Short mmCIF file of N, CA, C and O in Angstrom, two decimals:
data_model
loop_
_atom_site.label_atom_id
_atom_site.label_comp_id
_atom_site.label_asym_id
_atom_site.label_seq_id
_atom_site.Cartn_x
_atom_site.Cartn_y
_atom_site.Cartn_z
N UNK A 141 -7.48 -2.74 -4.25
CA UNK A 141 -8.55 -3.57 -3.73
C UNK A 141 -9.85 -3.20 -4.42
O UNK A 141 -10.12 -2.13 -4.96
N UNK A 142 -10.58 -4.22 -4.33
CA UNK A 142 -12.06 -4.15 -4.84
C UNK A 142 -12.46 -2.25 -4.71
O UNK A 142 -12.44 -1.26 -5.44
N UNK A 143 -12.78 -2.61 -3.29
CA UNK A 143 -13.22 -1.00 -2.65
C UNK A 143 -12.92 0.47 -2.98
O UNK A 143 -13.64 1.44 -2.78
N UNK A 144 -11.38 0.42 -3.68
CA UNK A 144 -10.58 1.12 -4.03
C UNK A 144 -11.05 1.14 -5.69
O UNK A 144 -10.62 2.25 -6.00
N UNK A 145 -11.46 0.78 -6.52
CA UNK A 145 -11.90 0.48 -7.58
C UNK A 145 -13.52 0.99 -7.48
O UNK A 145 -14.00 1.61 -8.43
N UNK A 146 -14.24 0.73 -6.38
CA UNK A 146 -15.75 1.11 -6.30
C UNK A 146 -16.19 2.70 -5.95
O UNK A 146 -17.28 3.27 -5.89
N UNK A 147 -14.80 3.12 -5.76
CA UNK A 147 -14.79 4.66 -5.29
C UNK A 147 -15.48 4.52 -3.69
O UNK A 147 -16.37 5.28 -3.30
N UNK A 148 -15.01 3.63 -3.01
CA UNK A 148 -15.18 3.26 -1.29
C UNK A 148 -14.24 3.80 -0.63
O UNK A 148 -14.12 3.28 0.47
N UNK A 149 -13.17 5.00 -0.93
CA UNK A 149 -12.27 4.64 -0.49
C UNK A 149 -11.93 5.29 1.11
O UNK A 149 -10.80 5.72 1.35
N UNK A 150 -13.09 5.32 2.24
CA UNK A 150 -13.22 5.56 3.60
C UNK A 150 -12.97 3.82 4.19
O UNK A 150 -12.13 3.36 4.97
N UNK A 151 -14.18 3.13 3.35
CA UNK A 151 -14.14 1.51 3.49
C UNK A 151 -13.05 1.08 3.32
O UNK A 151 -12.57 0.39 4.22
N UNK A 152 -12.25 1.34 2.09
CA UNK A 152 -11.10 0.58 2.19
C UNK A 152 -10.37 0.43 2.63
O UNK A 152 -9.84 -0.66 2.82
N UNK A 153 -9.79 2.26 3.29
CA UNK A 153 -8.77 2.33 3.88
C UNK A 153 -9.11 1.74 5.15
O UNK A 153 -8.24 1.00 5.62
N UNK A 154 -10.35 1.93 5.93
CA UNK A 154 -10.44 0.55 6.98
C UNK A 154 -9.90 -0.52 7.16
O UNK A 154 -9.26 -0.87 8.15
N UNK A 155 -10.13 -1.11 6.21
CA UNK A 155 -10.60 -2.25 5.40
C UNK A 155 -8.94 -2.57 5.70
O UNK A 155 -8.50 -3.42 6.47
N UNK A 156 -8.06 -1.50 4.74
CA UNK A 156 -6.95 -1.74 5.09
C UNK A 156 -5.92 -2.36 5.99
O UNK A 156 -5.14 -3.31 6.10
N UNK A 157 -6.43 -1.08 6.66
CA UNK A 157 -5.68 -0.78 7.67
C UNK A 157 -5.86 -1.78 9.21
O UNK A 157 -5.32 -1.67 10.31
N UNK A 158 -6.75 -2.64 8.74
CA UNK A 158 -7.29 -3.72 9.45
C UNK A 158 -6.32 -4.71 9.56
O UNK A 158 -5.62 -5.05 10.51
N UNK A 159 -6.41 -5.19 8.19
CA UNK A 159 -5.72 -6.15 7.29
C UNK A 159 -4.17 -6.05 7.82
O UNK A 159 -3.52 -6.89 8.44
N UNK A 160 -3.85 -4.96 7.47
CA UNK A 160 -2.05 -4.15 7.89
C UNK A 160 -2.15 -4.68 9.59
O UNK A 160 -1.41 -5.65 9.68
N UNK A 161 -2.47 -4.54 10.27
CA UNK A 161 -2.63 -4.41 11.67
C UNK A 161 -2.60 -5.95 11.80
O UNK A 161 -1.63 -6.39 12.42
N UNK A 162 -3.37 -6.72 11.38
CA UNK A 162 -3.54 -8.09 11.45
C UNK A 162 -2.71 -9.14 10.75
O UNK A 162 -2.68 -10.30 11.18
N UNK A 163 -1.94 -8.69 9.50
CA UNK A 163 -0.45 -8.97 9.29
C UNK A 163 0.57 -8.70 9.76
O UNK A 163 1.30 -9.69 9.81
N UNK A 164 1.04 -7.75 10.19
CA UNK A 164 2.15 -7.15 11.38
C UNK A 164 1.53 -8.04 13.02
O UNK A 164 2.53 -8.63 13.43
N UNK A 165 0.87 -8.20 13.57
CA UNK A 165 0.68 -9.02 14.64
C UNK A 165 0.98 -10.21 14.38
O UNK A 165 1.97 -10.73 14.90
N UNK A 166 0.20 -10.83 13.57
CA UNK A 166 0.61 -12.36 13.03
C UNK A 166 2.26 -12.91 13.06
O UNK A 166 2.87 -13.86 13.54
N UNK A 167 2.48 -12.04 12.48
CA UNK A 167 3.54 -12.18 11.43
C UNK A 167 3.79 -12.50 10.00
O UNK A 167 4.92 -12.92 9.75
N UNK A 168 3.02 -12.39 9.08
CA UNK A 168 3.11 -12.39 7.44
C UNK A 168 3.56 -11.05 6.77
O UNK A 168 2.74 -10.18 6.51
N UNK A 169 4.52 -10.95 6.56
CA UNK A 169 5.00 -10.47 5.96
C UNK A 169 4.81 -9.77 4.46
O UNK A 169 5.01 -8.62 4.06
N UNK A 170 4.40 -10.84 3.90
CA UNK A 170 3.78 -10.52 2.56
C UNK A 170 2.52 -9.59 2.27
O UNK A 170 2.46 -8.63 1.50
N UNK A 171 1.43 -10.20 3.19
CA UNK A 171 0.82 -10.11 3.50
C UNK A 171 0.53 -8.53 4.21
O UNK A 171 -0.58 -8.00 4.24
N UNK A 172 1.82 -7.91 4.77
CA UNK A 172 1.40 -6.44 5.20
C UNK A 172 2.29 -6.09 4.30
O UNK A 172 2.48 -4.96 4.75
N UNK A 173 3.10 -6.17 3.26
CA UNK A 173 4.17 -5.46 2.46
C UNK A 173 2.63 -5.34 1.06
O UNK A 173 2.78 -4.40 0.28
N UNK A 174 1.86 -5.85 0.91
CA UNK A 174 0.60 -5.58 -0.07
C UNK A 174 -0.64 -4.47 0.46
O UNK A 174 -1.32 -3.53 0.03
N UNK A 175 -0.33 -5.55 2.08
CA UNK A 175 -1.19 -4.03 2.49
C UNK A 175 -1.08 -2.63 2.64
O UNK A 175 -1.99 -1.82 2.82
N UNK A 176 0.30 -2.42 2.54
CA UNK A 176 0.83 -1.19 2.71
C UNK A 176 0.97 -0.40 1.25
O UNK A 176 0.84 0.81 1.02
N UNK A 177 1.35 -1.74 0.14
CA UNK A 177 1.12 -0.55 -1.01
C UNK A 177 -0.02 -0.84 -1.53
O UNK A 177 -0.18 -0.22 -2.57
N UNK A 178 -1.11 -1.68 -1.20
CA UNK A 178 -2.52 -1.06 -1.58
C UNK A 178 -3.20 0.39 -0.73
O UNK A 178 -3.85 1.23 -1.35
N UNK A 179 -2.92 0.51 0.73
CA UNK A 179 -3.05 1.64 1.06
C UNK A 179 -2.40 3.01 0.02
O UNK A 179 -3.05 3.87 -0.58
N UNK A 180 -0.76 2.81 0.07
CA UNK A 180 -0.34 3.78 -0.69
C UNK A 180 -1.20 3.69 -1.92
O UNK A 180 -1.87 4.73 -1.95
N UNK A 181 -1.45 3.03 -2.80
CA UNK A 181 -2.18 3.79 -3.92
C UNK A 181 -3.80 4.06 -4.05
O UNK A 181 -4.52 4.35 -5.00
N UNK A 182 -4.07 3.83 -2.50
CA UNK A 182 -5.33 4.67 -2.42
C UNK A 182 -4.95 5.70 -1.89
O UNK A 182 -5.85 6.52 -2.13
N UNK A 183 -3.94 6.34 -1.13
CA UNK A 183 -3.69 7.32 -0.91
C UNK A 183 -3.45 8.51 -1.94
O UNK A 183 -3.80 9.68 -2.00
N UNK A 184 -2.53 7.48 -2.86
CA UNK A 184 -1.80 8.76 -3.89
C UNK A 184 -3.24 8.85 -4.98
O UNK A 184 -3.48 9.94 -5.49
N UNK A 185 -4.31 7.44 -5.34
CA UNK A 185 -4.70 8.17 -5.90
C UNK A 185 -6.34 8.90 -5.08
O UNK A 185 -7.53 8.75 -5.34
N UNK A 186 -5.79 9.46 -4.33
CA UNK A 186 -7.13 10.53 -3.65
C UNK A 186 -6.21 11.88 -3.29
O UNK A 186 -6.72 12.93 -2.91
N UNK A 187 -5.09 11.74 -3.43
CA UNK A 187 -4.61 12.93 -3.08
C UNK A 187 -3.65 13.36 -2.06
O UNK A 187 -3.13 14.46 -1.83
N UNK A 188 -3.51 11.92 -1.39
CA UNK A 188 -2.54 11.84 -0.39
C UNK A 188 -1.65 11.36 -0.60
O UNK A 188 -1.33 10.19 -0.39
N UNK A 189 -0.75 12.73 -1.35
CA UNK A 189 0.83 11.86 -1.63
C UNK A 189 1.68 11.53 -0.42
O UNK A 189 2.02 10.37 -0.23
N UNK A 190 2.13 12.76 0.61
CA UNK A 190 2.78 12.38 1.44
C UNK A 190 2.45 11.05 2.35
O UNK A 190 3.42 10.41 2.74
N UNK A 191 1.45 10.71 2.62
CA UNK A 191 1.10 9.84 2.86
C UNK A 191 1.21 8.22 2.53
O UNK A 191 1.20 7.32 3.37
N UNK A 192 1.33 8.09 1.09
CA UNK A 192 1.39 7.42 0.13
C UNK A 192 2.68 6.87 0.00
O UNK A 192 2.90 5.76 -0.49
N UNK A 193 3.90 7.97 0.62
CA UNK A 193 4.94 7.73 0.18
C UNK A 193 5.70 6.81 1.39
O UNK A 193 6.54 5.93 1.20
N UNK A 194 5.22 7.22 2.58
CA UNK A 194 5.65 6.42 3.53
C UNK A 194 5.52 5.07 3.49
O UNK A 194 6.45 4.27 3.55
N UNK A 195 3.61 4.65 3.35
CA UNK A 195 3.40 3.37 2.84
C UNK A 195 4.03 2.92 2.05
O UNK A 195 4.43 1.80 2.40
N UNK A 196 4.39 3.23 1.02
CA UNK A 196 5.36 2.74 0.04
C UNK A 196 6.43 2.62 0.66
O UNK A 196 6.59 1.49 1.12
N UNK A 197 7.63 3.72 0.96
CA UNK A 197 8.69 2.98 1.96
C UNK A 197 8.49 1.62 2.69
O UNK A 197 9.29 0.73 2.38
N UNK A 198 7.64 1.37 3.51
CA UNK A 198 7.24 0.52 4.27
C UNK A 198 7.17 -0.82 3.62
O UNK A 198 7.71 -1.86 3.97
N UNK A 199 6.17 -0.50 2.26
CA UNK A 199 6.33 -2.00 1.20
C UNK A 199 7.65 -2.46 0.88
O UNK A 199 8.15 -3.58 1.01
N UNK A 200 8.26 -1.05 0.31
CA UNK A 200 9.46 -1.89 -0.57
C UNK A 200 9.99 -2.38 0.45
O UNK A 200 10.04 -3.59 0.24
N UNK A 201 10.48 -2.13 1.58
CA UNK A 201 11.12 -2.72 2.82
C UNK A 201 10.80 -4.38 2.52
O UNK A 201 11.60 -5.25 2.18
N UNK A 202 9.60 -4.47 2.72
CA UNK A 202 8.91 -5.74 2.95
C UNK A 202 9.25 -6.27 1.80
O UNK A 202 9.75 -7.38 1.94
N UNK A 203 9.17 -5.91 0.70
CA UNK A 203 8.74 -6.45 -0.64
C UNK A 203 10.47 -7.40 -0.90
O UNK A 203 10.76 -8.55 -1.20
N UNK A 204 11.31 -6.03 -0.56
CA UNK A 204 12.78 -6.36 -0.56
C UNK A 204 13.57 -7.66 0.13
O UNK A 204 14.50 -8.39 -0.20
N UNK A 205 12.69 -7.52 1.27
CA UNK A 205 13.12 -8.49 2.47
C UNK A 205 12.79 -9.76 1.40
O UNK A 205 13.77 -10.16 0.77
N UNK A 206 11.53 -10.44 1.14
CA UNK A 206 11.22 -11.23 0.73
C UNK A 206 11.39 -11.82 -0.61
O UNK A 206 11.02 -12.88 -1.11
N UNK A 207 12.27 -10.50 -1.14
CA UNK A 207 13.14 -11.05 -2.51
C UNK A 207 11.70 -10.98 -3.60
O UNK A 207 11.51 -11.76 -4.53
N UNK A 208 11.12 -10.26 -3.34
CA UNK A 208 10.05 -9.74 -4.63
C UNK A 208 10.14 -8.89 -4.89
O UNK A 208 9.68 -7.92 -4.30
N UNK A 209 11.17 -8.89 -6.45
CA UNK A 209 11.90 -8.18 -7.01
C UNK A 209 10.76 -7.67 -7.98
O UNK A 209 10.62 -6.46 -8.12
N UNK A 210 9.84 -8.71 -8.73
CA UNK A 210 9.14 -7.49 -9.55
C UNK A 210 7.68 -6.87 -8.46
O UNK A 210 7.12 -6.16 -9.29
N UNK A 211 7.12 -6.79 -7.61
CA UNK A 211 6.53 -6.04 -6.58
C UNK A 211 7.61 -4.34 -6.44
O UNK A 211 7.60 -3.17 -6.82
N UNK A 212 8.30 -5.18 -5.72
CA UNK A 212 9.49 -4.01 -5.03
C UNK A 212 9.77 -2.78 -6.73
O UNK A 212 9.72 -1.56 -6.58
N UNK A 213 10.03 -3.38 -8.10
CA UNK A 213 10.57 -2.86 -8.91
C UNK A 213 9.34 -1.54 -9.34
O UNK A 213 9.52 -0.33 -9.43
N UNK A 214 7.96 -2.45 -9.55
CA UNK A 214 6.91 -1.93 -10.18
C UNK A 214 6.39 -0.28 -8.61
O UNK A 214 6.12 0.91 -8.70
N UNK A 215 6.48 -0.95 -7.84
CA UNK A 215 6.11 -0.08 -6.24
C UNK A 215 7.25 1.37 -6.28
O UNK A 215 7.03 2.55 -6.03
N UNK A 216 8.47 0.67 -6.69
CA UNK A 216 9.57 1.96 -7.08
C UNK A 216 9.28 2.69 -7.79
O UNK A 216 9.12 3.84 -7.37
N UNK A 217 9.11 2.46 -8.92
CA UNK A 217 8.64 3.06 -10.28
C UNK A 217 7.45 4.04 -9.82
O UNK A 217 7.42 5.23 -10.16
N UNK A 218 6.36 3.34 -8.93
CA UNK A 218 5.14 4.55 -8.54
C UNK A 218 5.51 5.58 -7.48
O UNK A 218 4.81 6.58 -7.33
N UNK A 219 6.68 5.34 -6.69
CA UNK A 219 7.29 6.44 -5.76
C UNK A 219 7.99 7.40 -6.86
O UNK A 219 7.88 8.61 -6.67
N UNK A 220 8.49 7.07 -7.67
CA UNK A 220 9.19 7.56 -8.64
C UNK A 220 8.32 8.75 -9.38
O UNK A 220 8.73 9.90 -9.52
N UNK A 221 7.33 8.38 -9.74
CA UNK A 221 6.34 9.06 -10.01
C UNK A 221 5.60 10.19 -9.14
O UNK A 221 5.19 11.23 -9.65
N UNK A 222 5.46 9.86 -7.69
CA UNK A 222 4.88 10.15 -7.05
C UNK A 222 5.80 11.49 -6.60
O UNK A 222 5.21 12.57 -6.53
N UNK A 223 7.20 11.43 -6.29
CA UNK A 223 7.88 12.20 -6.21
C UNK A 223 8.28 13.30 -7.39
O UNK A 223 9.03 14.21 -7.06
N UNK A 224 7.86 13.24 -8.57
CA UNK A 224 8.01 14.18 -9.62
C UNK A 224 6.69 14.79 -9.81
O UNK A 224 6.62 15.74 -10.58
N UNK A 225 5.37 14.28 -9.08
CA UNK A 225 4.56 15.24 -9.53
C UNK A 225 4.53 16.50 -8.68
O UNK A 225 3.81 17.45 -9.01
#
């Protein structure tokens, strides 16, 4: 996200975690499977891997469900990473 790019990243994760909260009620799907790995990679990149990694679980779930194969592929690849450092 923008915020995440501006070095905001107290705002964002708000910002987030708003967003996440307000897609999971709704029901959009998409919509919280992005929010969850834009959280994760403000997590992983500030330092919060464990953190990071759950969100990510959480996406690919979503990402999978909805048959977004290159989301789900590229989101793997950064757990992948995330787990070897």
């Amino acid at each position: 996200t923008a915020l995440r790019f501006l070095k905001r990243p107290t705002l964002a994760e708000s910002r987030l975690r708003s967003a996440l909260e307000i897609a999971a009620t709704v029901g959009v799907p998409l919509t919280e499977a992005e929010s969850c790995r834009d959280i994760a990679l403000l997590f992983a990149d500030t330092g919060r891997s464990g953190e990071a990694l759950g969100f990510i679980d959480r996406a690919l779930a979503l990402f999978t469900q909805l048959g977004a194969t290159l989301d789900a592929t590229a989101l793997s690849e950064r757990r992948t990473e995330l787990l070897a450092a």
